[in-house]
PDB file of C-alpha atoms and ligand atoms in Angstrom:
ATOM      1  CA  UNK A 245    -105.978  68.533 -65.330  1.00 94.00           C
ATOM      2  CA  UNK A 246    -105.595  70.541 -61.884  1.00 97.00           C
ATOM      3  CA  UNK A 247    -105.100  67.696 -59.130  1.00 98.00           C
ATOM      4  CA  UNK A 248    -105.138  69.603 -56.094  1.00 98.00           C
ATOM      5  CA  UNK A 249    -107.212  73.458 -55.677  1.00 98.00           C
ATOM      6  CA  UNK A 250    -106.739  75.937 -52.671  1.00 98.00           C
ATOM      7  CA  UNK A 251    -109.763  78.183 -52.835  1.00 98.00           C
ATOM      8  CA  UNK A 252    -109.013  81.336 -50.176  1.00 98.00           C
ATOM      9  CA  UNK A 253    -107.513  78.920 -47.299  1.00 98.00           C
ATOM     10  CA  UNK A 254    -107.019  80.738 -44.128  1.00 98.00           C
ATOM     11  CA  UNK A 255    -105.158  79.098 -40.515  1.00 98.00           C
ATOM     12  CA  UNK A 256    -104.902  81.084 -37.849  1.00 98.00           C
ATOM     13  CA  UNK A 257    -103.176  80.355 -34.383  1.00 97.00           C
ATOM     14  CA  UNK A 258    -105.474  82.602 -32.184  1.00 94.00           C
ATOM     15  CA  UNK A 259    -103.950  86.545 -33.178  1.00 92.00           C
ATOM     16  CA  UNK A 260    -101.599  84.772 -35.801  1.00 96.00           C
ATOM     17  CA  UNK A 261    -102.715  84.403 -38.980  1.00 97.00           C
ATOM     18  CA  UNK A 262     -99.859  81.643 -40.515  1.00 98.00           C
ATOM     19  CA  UNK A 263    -101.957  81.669 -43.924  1.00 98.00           C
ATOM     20  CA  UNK A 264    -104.219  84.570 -45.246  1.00 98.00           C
ATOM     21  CA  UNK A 265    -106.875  83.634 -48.040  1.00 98.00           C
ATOM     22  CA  UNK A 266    -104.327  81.741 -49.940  1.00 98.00           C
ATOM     23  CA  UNK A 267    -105.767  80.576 -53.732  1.00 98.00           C
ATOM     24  CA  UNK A 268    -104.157  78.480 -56.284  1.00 98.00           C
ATOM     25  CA  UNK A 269    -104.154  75.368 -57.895  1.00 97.00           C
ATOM     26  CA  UNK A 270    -101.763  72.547 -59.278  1.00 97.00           C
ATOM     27  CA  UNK A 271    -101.493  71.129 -62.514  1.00 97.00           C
ATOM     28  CA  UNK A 272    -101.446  67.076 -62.502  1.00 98.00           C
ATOM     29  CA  UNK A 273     -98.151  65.715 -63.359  1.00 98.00           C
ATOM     30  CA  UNK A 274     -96.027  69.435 -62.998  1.00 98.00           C
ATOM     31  CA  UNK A 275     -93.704  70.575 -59.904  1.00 98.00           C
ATOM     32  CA  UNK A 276     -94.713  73.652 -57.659  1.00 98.00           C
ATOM     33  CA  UNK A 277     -92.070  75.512 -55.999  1.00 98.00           C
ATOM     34  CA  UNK A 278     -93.569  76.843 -52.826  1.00 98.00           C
ATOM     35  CA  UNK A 279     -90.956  79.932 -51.737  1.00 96.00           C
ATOM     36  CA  UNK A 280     -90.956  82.150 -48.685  1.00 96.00           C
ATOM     37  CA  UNK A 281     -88.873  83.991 -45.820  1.00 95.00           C
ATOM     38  CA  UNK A 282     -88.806  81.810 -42.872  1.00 94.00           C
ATOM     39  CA  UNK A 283     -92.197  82.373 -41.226  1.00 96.00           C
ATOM     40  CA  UNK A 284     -93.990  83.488 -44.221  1.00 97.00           C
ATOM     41  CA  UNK A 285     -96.639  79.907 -43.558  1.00 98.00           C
ATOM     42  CA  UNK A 286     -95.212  77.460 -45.910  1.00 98.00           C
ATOM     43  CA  UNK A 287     -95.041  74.547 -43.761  1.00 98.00           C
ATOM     44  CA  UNK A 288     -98.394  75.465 -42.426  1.00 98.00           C
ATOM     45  CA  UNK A 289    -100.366  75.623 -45.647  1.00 98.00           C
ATOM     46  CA  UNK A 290     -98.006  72.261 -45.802  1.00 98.00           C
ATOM     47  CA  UNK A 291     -99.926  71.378 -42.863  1.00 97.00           C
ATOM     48  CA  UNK A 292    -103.282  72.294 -43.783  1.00 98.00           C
ATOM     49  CA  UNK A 293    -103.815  70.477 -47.399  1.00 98.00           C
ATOM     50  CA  UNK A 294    -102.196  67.283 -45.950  1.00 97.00           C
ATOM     51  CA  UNK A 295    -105.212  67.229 -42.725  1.00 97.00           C
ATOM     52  CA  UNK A 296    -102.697  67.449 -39.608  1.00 96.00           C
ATOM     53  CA  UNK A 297    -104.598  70.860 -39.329  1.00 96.00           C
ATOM     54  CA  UNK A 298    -107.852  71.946 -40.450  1.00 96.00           C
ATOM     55  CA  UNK A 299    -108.087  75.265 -42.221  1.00 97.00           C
ATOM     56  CA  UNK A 300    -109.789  77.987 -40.306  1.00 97.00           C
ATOM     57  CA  UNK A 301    -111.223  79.202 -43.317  1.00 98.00           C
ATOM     58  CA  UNK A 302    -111.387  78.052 -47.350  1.00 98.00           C
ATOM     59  CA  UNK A 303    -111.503  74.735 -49.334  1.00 98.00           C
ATOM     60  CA  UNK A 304    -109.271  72.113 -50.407  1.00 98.00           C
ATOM     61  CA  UNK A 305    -109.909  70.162 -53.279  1.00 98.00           C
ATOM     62  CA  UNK A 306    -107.844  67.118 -54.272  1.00 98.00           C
ATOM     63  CA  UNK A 307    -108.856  65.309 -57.335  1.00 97.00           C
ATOM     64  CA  UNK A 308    -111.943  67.550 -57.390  1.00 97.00           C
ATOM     65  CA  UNK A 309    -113.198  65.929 -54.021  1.00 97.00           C
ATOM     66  CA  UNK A 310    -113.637  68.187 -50.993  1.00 98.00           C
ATOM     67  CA  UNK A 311    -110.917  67.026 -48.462  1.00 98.00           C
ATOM     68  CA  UNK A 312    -111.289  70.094 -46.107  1.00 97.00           C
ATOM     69  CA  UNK A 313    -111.512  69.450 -42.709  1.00 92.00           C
ATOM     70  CA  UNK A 314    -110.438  64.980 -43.748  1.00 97.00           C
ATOM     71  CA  UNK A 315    -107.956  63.464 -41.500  1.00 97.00           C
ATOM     72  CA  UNK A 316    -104.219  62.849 -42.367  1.00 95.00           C
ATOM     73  CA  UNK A 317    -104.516  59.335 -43.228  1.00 93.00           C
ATOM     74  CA  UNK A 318    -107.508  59.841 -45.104  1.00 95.00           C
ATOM     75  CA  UNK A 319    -105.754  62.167 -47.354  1.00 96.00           C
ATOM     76  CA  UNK A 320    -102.755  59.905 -47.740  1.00 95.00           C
ATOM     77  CA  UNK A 321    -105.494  56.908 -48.810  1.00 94.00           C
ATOM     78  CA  UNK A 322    -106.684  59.356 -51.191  1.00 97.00           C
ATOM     79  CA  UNK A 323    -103.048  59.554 -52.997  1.00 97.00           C
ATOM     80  CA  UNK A 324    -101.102  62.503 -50.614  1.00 97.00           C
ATOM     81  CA  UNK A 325     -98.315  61.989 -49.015  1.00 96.00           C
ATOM     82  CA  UNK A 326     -95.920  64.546 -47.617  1.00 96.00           C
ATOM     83  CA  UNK A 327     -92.332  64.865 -46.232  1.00 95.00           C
ATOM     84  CA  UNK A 328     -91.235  66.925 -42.767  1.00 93.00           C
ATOM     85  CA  UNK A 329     -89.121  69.397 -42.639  1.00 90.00           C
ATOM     86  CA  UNK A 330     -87.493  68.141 -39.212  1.00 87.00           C
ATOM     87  CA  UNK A 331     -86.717  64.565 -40.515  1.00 83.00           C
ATOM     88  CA  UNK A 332     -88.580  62.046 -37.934  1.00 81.00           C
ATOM     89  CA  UNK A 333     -87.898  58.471 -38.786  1.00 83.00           C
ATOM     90  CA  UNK A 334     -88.449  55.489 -36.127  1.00 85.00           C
ATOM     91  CA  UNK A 335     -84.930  55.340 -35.250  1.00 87.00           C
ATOM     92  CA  UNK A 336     -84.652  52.180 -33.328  1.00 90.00           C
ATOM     93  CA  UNK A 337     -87.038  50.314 -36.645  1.00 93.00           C
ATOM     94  CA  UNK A 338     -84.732  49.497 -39.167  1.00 96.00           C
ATOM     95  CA  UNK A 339     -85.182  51.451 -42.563  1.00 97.00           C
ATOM     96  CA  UNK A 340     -86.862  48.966 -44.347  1.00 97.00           C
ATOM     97  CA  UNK A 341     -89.417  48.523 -41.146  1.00 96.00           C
ATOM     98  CA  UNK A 342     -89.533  52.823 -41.660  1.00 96.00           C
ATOM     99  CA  UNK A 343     -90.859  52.208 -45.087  1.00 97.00           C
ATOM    100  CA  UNK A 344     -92.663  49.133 -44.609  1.00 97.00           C
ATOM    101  CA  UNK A 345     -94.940  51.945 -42.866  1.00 94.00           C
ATOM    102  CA  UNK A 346     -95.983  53.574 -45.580  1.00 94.00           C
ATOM    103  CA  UNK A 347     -96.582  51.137 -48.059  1.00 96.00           C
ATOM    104  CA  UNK A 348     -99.046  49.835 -45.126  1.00 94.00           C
ATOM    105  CA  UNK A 349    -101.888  52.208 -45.625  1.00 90.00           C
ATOM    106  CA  UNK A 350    -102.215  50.552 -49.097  1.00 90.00           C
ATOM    107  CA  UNK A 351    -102.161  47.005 -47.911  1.00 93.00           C
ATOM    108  CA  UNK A 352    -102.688  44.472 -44.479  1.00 94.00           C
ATOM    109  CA  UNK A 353     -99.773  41.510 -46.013  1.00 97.00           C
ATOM    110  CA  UNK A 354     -96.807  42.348 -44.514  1.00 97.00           C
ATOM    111  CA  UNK A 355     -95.205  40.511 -47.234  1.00 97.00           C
ATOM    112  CA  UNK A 356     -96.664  42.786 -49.797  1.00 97.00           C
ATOM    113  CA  UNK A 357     -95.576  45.833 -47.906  1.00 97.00           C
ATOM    114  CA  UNK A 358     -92.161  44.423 -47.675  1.00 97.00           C
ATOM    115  CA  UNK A 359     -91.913  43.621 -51.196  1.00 97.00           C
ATOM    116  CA  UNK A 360     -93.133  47.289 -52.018  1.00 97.00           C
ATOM    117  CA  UNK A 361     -90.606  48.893 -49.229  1.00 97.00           C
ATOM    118  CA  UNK A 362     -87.662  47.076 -51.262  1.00 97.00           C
ATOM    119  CA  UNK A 363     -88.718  48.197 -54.369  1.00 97.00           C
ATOM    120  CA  UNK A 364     -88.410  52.316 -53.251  1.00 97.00           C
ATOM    121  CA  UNK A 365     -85.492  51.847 -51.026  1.00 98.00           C
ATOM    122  CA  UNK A 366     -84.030  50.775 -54.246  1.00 97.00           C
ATOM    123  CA  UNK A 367     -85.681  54.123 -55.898  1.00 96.00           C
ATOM    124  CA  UNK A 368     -83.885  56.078 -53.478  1.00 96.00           C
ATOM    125  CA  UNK A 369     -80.624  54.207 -53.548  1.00 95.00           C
ATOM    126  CA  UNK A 370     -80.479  52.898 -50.042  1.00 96.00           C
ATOM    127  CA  UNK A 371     -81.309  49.735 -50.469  1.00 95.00           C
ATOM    128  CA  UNK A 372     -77.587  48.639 -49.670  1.00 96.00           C
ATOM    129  CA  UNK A 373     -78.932  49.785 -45.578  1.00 96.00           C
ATOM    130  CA  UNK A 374     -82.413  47.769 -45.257  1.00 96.00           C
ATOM    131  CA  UNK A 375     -81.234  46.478 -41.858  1.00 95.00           C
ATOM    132  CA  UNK A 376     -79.778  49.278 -40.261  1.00 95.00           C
ATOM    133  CA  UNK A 377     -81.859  50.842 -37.691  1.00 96.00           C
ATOM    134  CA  UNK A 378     -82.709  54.378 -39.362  1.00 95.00           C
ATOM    135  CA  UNK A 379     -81.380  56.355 -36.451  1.00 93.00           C
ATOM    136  CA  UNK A 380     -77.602  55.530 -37.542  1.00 93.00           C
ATOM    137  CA  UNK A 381     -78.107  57.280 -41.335  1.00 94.00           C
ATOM    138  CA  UNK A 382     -76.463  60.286 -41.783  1.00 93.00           C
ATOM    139  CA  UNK A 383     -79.070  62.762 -42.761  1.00 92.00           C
ATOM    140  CA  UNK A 384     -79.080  62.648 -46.067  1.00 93.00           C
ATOM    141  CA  UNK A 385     -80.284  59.455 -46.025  1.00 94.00           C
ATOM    142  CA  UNK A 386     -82.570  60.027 -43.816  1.00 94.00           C
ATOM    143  CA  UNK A 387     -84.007  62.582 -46.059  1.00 94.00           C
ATOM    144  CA  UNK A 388     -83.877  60.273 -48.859  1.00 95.00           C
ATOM    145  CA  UNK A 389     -85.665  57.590 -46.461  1.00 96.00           C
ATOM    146  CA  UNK A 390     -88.469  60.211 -45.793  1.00 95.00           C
ATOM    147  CA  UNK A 391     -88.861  60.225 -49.596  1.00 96.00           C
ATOM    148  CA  UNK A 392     -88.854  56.387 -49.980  1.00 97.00           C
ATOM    149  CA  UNK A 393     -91.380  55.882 -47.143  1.00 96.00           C
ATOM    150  CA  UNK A 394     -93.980  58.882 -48.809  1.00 96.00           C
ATOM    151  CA  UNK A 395     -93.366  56.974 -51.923  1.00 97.00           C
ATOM    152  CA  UNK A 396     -94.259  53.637 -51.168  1.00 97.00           C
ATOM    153  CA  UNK A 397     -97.763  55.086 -49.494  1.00 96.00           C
ATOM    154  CA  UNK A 398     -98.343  55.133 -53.601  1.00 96.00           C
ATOM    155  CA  UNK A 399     -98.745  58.651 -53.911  1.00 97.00           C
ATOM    156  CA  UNK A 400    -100.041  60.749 -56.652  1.00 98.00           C
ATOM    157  CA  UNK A 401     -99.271  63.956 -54.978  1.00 98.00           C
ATOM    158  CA  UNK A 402     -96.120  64.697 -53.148  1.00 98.00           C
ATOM    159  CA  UNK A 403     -95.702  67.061 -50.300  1.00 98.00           C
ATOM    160  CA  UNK A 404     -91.667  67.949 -50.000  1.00 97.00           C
ATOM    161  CA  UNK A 405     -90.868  70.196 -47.331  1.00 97.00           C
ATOM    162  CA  UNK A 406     -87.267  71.387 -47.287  1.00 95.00           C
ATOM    163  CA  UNK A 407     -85.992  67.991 -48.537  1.00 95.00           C
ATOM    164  CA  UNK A 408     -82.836  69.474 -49.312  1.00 94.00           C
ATOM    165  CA  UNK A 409     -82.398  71.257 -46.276  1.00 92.00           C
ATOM    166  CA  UNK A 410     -78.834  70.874 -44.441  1.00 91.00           C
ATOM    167  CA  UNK A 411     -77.471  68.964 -47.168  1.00 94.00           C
ATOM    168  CA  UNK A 412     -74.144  69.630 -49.297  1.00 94.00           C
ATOM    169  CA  UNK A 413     -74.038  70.179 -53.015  1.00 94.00           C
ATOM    170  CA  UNK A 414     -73.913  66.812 -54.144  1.00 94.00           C
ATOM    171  CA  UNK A 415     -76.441  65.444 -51.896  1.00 94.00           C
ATOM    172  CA  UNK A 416     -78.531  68.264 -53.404  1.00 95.00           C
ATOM    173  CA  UNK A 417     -78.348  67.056 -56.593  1.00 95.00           C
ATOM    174  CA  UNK A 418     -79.114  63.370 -55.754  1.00 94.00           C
ATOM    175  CA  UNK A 419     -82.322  64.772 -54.602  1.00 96.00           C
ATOM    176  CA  UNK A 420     -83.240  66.985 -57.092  1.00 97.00           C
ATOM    177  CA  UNK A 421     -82.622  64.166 -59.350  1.00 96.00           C
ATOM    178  CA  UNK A 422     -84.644  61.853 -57.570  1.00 96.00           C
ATOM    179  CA  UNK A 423     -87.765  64.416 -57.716  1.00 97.00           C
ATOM    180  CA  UNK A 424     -87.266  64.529 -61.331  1.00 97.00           C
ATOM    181  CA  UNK A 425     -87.074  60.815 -61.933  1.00 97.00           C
ATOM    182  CA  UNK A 426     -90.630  60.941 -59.538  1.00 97.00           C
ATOM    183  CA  UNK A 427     -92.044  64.014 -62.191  1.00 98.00           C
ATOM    184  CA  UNK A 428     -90.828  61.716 -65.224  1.00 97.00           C
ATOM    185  CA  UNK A 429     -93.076  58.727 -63.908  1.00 96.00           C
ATOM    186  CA  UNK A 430     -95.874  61.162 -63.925  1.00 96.00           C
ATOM    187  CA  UNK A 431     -96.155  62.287 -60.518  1.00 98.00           C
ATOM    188  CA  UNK A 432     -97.060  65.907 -58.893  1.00 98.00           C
ATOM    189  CA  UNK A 433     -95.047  67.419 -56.408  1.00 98.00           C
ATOM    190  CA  UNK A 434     -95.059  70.432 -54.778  1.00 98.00           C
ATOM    191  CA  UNK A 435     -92.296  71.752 -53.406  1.00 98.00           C
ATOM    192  CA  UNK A 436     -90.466  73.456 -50.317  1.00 98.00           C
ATOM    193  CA  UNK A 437     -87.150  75.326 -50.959  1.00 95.00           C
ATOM    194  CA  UNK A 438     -84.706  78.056 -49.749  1.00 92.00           C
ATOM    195  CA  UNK A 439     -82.263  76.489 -52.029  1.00 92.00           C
ATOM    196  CA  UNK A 440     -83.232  79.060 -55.121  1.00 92.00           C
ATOM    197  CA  UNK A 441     -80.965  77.729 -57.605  1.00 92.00           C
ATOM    198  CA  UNK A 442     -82.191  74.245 -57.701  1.00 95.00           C
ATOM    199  CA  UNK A 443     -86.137  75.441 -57.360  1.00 96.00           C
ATOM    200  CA  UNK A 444     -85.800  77.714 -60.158  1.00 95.00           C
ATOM    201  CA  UNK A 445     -84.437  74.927 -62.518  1.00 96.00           C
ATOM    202  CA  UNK A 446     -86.902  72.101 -61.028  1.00 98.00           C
ATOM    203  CA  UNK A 447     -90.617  73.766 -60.582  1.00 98.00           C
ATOM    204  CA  UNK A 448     -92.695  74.524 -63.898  1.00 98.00           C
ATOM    205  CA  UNK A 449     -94.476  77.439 -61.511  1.00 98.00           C
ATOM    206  CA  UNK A 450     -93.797  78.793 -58.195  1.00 98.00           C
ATOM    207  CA  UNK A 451     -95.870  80.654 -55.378  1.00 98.00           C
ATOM    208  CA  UNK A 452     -94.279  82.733 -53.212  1.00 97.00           C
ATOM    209  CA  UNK A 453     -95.665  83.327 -49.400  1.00 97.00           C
ATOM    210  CA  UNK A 454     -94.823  86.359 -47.465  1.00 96.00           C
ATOM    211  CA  UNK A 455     -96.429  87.011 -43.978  1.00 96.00           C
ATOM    212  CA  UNK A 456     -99.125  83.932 -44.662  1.00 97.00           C
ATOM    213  CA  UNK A 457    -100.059  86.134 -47.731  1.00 97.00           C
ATOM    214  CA  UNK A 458     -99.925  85.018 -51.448  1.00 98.00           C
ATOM    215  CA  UNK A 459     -97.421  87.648 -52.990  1.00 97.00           C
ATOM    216  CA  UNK A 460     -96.448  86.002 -56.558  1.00 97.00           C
ATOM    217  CA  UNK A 461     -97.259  82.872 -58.535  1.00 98.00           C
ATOM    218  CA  UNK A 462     -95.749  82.697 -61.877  1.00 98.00           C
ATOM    219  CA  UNK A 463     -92.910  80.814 -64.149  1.00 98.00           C
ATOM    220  CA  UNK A 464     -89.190  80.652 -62.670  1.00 97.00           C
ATOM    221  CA  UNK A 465     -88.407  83.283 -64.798  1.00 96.00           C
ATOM    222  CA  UNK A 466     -91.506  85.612 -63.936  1.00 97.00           C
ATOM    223  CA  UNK A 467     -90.928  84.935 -60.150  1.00 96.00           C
ATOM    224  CA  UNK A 468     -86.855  86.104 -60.658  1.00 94.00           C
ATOM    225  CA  UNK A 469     -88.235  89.326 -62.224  1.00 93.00           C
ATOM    226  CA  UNK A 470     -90.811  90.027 -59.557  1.00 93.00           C
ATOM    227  CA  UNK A 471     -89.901  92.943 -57.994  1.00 92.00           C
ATOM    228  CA  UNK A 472     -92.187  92.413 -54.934  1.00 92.00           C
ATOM    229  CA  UNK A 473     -90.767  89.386 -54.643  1.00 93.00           C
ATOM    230  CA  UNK A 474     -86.947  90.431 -54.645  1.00 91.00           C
ATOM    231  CA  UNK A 475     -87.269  92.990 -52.049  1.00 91.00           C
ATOM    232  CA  UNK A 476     -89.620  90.616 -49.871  1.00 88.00           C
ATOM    233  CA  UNK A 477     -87.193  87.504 -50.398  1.00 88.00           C
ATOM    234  CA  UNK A 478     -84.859  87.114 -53.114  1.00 84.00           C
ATOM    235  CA  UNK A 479     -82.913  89.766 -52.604  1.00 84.00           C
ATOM    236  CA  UNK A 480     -81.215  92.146 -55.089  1.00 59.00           C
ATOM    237  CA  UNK A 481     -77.975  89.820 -55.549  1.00 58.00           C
ATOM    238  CA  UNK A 482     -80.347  87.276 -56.752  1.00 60.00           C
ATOM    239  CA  UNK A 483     -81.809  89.268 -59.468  1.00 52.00           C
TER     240      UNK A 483
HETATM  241  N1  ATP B 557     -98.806  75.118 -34.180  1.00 81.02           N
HETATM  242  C1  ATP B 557     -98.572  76.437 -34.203  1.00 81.02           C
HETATM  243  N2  ATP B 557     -99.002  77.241 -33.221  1.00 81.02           N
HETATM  244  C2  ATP B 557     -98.787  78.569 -33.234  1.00 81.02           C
HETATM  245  N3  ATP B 557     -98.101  79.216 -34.218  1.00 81.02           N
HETATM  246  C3  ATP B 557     -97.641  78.468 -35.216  1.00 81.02           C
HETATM  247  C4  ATP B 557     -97.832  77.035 -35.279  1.00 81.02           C
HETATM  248  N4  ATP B 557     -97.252  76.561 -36.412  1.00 81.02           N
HETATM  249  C5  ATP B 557     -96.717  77.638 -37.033  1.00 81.02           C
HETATM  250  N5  ATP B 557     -96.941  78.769 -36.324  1.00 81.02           N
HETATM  251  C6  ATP B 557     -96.534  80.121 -36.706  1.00 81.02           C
HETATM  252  O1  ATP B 557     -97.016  80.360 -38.018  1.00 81.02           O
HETATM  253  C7  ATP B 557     -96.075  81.137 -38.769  1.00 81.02           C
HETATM  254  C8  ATP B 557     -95.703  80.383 -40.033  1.00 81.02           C
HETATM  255  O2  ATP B 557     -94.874  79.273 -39.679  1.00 81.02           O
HETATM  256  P1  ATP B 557     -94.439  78.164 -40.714  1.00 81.02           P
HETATM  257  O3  ATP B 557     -93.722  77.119 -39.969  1.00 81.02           O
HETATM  258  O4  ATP B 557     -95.601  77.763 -41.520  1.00 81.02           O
HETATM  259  O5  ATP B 557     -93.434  79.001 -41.636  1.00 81.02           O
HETATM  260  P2  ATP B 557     -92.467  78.496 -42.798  1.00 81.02           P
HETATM  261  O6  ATP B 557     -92.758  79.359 -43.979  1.00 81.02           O
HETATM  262  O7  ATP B 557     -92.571  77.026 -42.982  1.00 81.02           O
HETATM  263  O8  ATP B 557     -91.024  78.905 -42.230  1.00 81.02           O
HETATM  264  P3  ATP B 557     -89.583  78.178 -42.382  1.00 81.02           P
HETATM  265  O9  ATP B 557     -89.046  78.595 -43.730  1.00 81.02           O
HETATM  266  O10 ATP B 557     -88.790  78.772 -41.259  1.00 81.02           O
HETATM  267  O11 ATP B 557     -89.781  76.699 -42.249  1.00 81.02           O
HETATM  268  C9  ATP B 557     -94.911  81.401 -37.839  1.00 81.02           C
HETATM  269  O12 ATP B 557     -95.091  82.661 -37.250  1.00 81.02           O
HETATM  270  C10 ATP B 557     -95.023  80.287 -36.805  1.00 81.02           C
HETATM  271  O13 ATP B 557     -94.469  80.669 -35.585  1.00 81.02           O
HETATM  272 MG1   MG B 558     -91.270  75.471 -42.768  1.00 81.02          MG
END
């Protein structure tokens, strides 16, 4: 069933368009890989499905409901929740308090929300840091604690942007293992990535931006053998 539906989504910044009549939609339970040069409106289209700006021109459907133009927490009530690419917790609240704010858009007990922030702090293996304030973690824990507090909003669809940004081969993989212990519990995620290795083996289909345009949208394998897309992005070494 497709969850979420992008039907010709336009944003422009006044001259700039950051996303040019961009259509495609996302299978319930699967990972999209959403690849691009930097600048090509990934974050932006990011930006526009999750409501922190409206589209200047197209539809968003989530669910089959028409959430175009809804506000961020609106969105997240319906089941979205996304990630930033600059990593912004509450650095002076301690992590659990930083995750305790997510689960809070399901429920007013504090108790509840506490009891829920445990449980994914334990998902994302900090749980051994609940007091800490979250300005001491070394990033990737903090990206990890970005992924704990999206998760305990109760998400059906997840919004990762550059998760694995800055971070060294082995906190890669804890990552990319953590977004496939999410997909294995039946979530949908959509994806962010200059990392190509690891969003070739994790996405079942990736689109590829260039210049705010759609360029490709196919299987790992079809998007490695694009030649539009090598010259735009991956590069002949890649291929
Ligand atoms: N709020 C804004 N106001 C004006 N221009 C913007 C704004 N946000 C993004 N842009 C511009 O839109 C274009 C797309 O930016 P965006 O951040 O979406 O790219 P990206 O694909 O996420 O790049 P990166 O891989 O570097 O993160 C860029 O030219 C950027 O400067
Ligand atoms: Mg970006």
């Amino acid at each position: 069933m497709t969850i979420l539906e992008l039907k010709n989504v336009s944003k422009f910044f006044g001259g700039l368009a950051a996303n040019t009549d961009i259509s495609f939609s996302l299978e319930e339970g699967k990972i999209i890989g959403l690849i691009g040069p930097n600048g090509a409106g990934k974050t932006t289209l990011f930006n526009c499905i999750t409501g922190f700006y409206p589209p200047s021109q197209g539809q968003i459907l989530f669910k089959k409901q028409n959430i175009t133009g809804l506000q961020p927490h609106q969105i997240c009530r319906l089941g979205m929740a996304r990630t930033w690419q600059k990593v912004r917790p509450l650095v002076k609240m301690s992590v659990l308090d930083n995750v305790m704010v997510g689960a809070l858009c399901r429920t007013n007990s504090l108790k509840i929300a506490r009891e829920i922030a445990m449980e994914q702090l334990k998902v994302v293996h900090i749980e051994h840091k609940t007091n800490m304030p979250a300005g001491g973690l070394p990033i990737g824990e903090r990206k990890r604690l970005e992924i704990a507090r999206i998760l305990a909003t109760n998400p059906e669809l997840l919004l990762l942007d550059e998760v694995m940004g800055g971070l060294n081969t082995s906190e890669s993989e804890e990552i990319i293992q953590l977004i496939l212990e999410t997909k294995s519990r039946g979530l949908t995620q959509m994806v962010i990535e200059h990392d190509m290795k690891a969003i070739m083996r994790i996405s079942d289909r990736i689109v590829v931006l260039n210049s705010g345009e759609k360029l490709a949208e196919g299987t790992p394998a079809e998007i490695a053998d694009n030649q539009e897309v090598i010259d735009a992005y991956l590069g002949e070494s890649h291929a």
